[in-house]
PDB file of C-alpha atoms in Angstrom:
ATOM      1  CA  MET A 176      54.534  53.448  45.827  1.00  0.00           C
ATOM      2  CA  PRO A 177      55.099  56.049  43.070  1.00  0.00           C
ATOM      3  CA  ILE A 178      57.590  58.872  43.436  1.00  0.00           C
ATOM      4  CA  TYR A 179      56.823  62.271  41.893  1.00  0.00           C
ATOM      5  CA  ARG A 180      59.528  64.640  40.675  1.00  0.00           C
ATOM      6  CA  HIS A 181      59.246  68.191  39.418  1.00  0.00           C
ATOM      7  CA  HIS A 182      61.279  69.527  36.510  1.00  0.00           C
ATOM      8  CA  GLY A 183      61.623  73.063  35.240  1.00  0.00           C
ATOM      9  CA  TYR A 184      60.532  76.209  37.000  1.00  0.00           C
ATOM     10  CA  ILE A 185      57.197  77.957  37.413  1.00  0.00           C
ATOM     11  CA  PRO A 186      57.400  81.192  39.416  1.00  0.00           C
ATOM     12  CA  PRO A 187      55.291  81.026  42.602  1.00  0.00           C
ATOM     13  CA  ALA A 188      51.930  82.840  42.494  1.00  0.00           C
ATOM     14  CA  GLU A 189      53.053  85.318  45.181  1.00  0.00           C
ATOM     15  CA  ASP A 190      56.056  86.318  43.038  1.00  0.00           C
ATOM     16  CA  LEU A 191      53.936  86.622  39.896  1.00  0.00           C
ATOM     17  CA  ALA A 192      51.492  88.825  41.839  1.00  0.00           C
ATOM     18  CA  GLN A 193      54.286  91.412  42.138  1.00  0.00           C
ATOM     19  CA  VAL A 194      54.507  91.727  38.351  1.00  0.00           C
ATOM     20  CA  VAL A 195      52.453  94.768  37.312  1.00  0.00           C
ATOM     21  CA  VAL A 196      51.264  94.615  33.720  1.00  0.00           C
ATOM     22  CA  GLY A 197      52.093  97.874  31.962  1.00  0.00           C
ATOM     23  CA  GLN A 198      54.662  98.905  34.608  1.00  0.00           C
ATOM     24  CA  THR A 199      57.137  96.098  35.350  1.00  0.00           C
ATOM     25  CA  THR A 200      60.110  96.097  32.976  1.00  0.00           C
ATOM     26  CA  GLN A 201      62.123  93.163  31.707  1.00  0.00           C
ATOM     27  CA  MET A 202      64.965  94.165  34.035  1.00  0.00           C
ATOM     28  CA  ASP A 203      62.559  94.344  37.023  1.00  0.00           C
ATOM     29  CA  LEU A 204      61.248  90.914  36.085  1.00  0.00           C
ATOM     30  CA  GLU A 205      64.729  89.389  36.316  1.00  0.00           C
ATOM     31  CA  THR A 206      64.923  90.538  39.942  1.00  0.00           C
ATOM     32  CA  LEU A 207      61.331  89.555  40.838  1.00  0.00           C
ATOM     33  CA  ILE A 208      61.112  86.059  39.349  1.00  0.00           C
ATOM     34  CA  GLY A 209      64.348  85.468  37.436  1.00  0.00           C
ATOM     35  CA  ARG A 210      64.943  84.851  33.757  1.00  0.00           C
ATOM     36  CA  PRO A 211      63.843  81.585  32.247  1.00  0.00           C
ATOM     37  CA  SER A 212      66.622  79.317  31.102  1.00  0.00           C
ATOM     38  CA  SER A 213      67.929  79.980  27.610  1.00  0.00           C
ATOM     39  CA  GLN A 214      65.505  77.276  26.497  1.00  0.00           C
ATOM     40  CA  GLY A 215      62.615  79.387  27.831  1.00  0.00           C
ATOM     41  CA  LEU A 216      63.267  82.294  25.509  1.00  0.00           C
ATOM     42  CA  LEU A 217      61.462  82.268  22.185  1.00  0.00           C
ATOM     43  CA  ALA A 218      62.989  84.721  19.758  1.00  0.00           C
ATOM     44  CA  GLY A 219      60.990  87.944  19.822  1.00  0.00           C
ATOM     45  CA  SER A 220      57.930  86.513  21.523  1.00  0.00           C
ATOM     46  CA  GLY A 221      58.495  86.656  25.266  1.00  0.00           C
ATOM     47  CA  TRP A 222      59.604  84.552  28.182  1.00  0.00           C
ATOM     48  CA  TYR A 223      58.219  81.090  28.880  1.00  0.00           C
ATOM     49  CA  TYR A 224      58.597  79.282  32.185  1.00  0.00           C
ATOM     50  CA  VAL A 225      57.833  75.581  31.872  1.00  0.00           C
ATOM     51  CA  GLY A 226      57.331  73.189  34.772  1.00  0.00           C
ATOM     52  CA  SER A 227      56.327  69.561  34.691  1.00  0.00           C
ATOM     53  CA  ARG A 228      55.586  66.770  37.135  1.00  0.00           C
ATOM     54  CA  TRP A 229      56.810  63.230  36.467  1.00  0.00           C
ATOM     55  CA  ARG A 230      55.640  59.963  37.997  1.00  0.00           C
ATOM     56  CA  HIS A 231      58.311  57.342  38.683  1.00  0.00           C
ATOM     57  CA  TYR A 232      57.067  53.886  39.600  1.00  0.00           C
ATOM     58  CA  GLY A 233      59.355  50.900  39.995  1.00  0.00           C
ATOM     59  CA  PRO A 234      61.171  49.749  36.893  1.00  0.00           C
ATOM     60  CA  THR A 235      58.658  51.314  34.489  1.00  0.00           C
ATOM     61  CA  ARG A 236      59.610  54.285  32.381  1.00  0.00           C
ATOM     62  CA  PRO A 237      58.801  57.664  34.072  1.00  0.00           C
ATOM     63  CA  THR A 238      55.687  59.370  32.714  1.00  0.00           C
ATOM     64  CA  GLU A 239      54.892  63.060  32.645  1.00  0.00           C
ATOM     65  CA  VAL A 240      51.601  63.649  34.432  1.00  0.00           C
ATOM     66  CA  SER A 241      51.273  67.426  34.184  1.00  0.00           C
ATOM     67  CA  ARG A 242      52.848  70.449  32.593  1.00  0.00           C
ATOM     68  CA  GLU A 243      52.261  74.141  33.160  1.00  0.00           C
ATOM     69  CA  VAL A 244      53.505  77.179  31.246  1.00  0.00           C
ATOM     70  CA  VAL A 245      53.744  80.800  32.364  1.00  0.00           C
ATOM     71  CA  ALA A 246      54.067  83.093  29.338  1.00  0.00           C
ATOM     72  CA  ILE A 247      55.163  86.697  29.754  1.00  0.00           C
ATOM     73  CA  THR A 248      55.197  88.985  26.736  1.00  0.00           C
ATOM     74  CA  PHE A 249      56.583  92.491  26.455  1.00  0.00           C
ATOM     75  CA  THR A 250      55.822  95.758  24.693  1.00  0.00           C
ATOM     76  CA  PRO A 251      58.442  97.040  22.228  1.00  0.00           C
ATOM     77  CA  ASP A 252      59.938  99.210  25.012  1.00  0.00           C
ATOM     78  CA  GLY A 253      60.441  96.173  27.300  1.00  0.00           C
ATOM     79  CA  THR A 254      57.470  96.609  29.664  1.00  0.00           C
ATOM     80  CA  VAL A 255      55.383  93.564  30.619  1.00  0.00           C
ATOM     81  CA  ALA A 256      52.310  93.425  28.372  1.00  0.00           C
ATOM     82  CA  ASN A 257      50.803  90.061  29.335  1.00  0.00           C
ATOM     83  CA  VAL A 258      51.199  87.476  32.082  1.00  0.00           C
ATOM     84  CA  GLU A 259      49.413  84.225  31.281  1.00  0.00           C
ATOM     85  CA  ARG A 260      49.382  80.802  32.912  1.00  0.00           C
ATOM     86  CA  PHE A 261      48.377  77.727  30.908  1.00  0.00           C
ATOM     87  CA  GLY A 262      47.849  74.079  31.723  1.00  0.00           C
ATOM     88  CA  LEU A 263      46.245  70.995  30.238  1.00  0.00           C
ATOM     89  CA  GLU A 264      42.879  69.599  31.235  1.00  0.00           C
ATOM     90  CA  GLN A 265      41.675  66.421  29.526  1.00  0.00           C
ATOM     91  CA  GLY A 266      44.078  67.076  26.659  1.00  0.00           C
ATOM     92  CA  ARG A 267      42.866  70.650  26.065  1.00  0.00           C
ATOM     93  CA  ILE A 268      44.851  73.828  26.694  1.00  0.00           C
ATOM     94  CA  VAL A 269      43.216  75.861  29.451  1.00  0.00           C
ATOM     95  CA  VAL A 270      43.995  79.359  30.654  1.00  0.00           C
ATOM     96  CA  LEU A 271      44.646  79.154  34.387  1.00  0.00           C
ATOM     97  CA  SER A 272      45.115  82.908  34.812  1.00  0.00           C
ATOM     98  CA  ARG A 273      45.574  85.922  32.583  1.00  0.00           C
ATOM     99  CA  ARG A 274      46.532  89.573  33.062  1.00  0.00           C
ATOM    100  CA  VAL A 275      46.779  91.402  29.750  1.00  0.00           C
ATOM    101  CA  THR A 276      46.986  94.934  28.392  1.00  0.00           C
ATOM    102  CA  ASP A 277      45.681  94.092  24.933  1.00  0.00           C
ATOM    103  CA  SER A 278      43.607  91.472  23.197  1.00  0.00           C
ATOM    104  CA  SER A 279      46.518  90.000  21.246  1.00  0.00           C
ATOM    105  CA  VAL A 280      47.477  87.418  23.822  1.00  0.00           C
ATOM    106  CA  THR A 281      50.215  84.833  23.578  1.00  0.00           C
ATOM    107  CA  SER A 282      50.203  82.727  20.449  1.00  0.00           C
ATOM    108  CA  PHE A 283      48.325  79.531  21.177  1.00  0.00           C
ATOM    109  CA  SER A 284      50.487  77.766  18.596  1.00  0.00           C
ATOM    110  CA  ALA A 285      53.573  78.232  20.807  1.00  0.00           C
ATOM    111  CA  ILE A 286      51.637  77.137  23.894  1.00  0.00           C
ATOM    112  CA  ARG A 287      50.181  74.181  21.976  1.00  0.00           C
ATOM    113  CA  GLN A 288      53.731  73.114  21.014  1.00  0.00           C
ATOM    114  CA  ILE A 289      54.932  73.358  24.602  1.00  0.00           C
ATOM    115  CA  LEU A 290      51.905  71.705  26.224  1.00  0.00           C
ATOM    116  CA  GLY A 291      50.733  69.436  23.438  1.00  0.00           C
ATOM    117  CA  SER A 292      53.482  66.894  23.659  1.00  0.00           C
ATOM    118  CA  ILE A 293      53.131  65.635  27.214  1.00  0.00           C
ATOM    119  CA  GLY A 294      55.802  63.008  27.772  1.00  0.00           C
ATOM    120  CA  ASN A 295      57.428  63.644  24.411  1.00  0.00           C
ATOM    121  CA  LEU A 296      58.785  67.161  24.835  1.00  0.00           C
ATOM    122  CA  ASN A 297      62.270  67.862  23.615  1.00  0.00           C
ATOM    123  CA  PRO A 298      62.625  71.511  24.698  1.00  0.00           C
ATOM    124  CA  GLY A 299      65.326  72.111  22.092  1.00  0.00           C
ATOM    125  CA  SER A 300      62.850  71.377  19.304  1.00  0.00           C
ATOM    126  CA  VAL A 301      60.235  73.825  20.599  1.00  0.00           C
ATOM    127  CA  ILE A 302      62.172  76.563  22.311  1.00  0.00           C
ATOM    128  CA  ASP A 303      65.101  78.435  20.857  1.00  0.00           C
TER     129      ASP A 303
END
């Protein structure tokens, strides 16, 4: 029988619902959902929370079966500009939810790097 383990941290939906785009500040966010680990901070681009689910079965090597990313970007004054949730579906990046103040949403190249290497992610190579 397989065993499933979760790694990383994705803020619960009820906590994310308290984040008000255009009003919540970076400091408020720390209290509401916490800061991502140092590996979840991309220089100048926002905060990324990454969670994955791994399948362990007998003596075989564990395999990553899913990964989700919550990306939060900020205005220059430190107010939340965008809250986006991404996942993978049949190898394609899908937006699971999005609350934005402008049309320049999170860079898909960063999300593609984080999500595109299921099972092969070395967070140090993607996230500064």
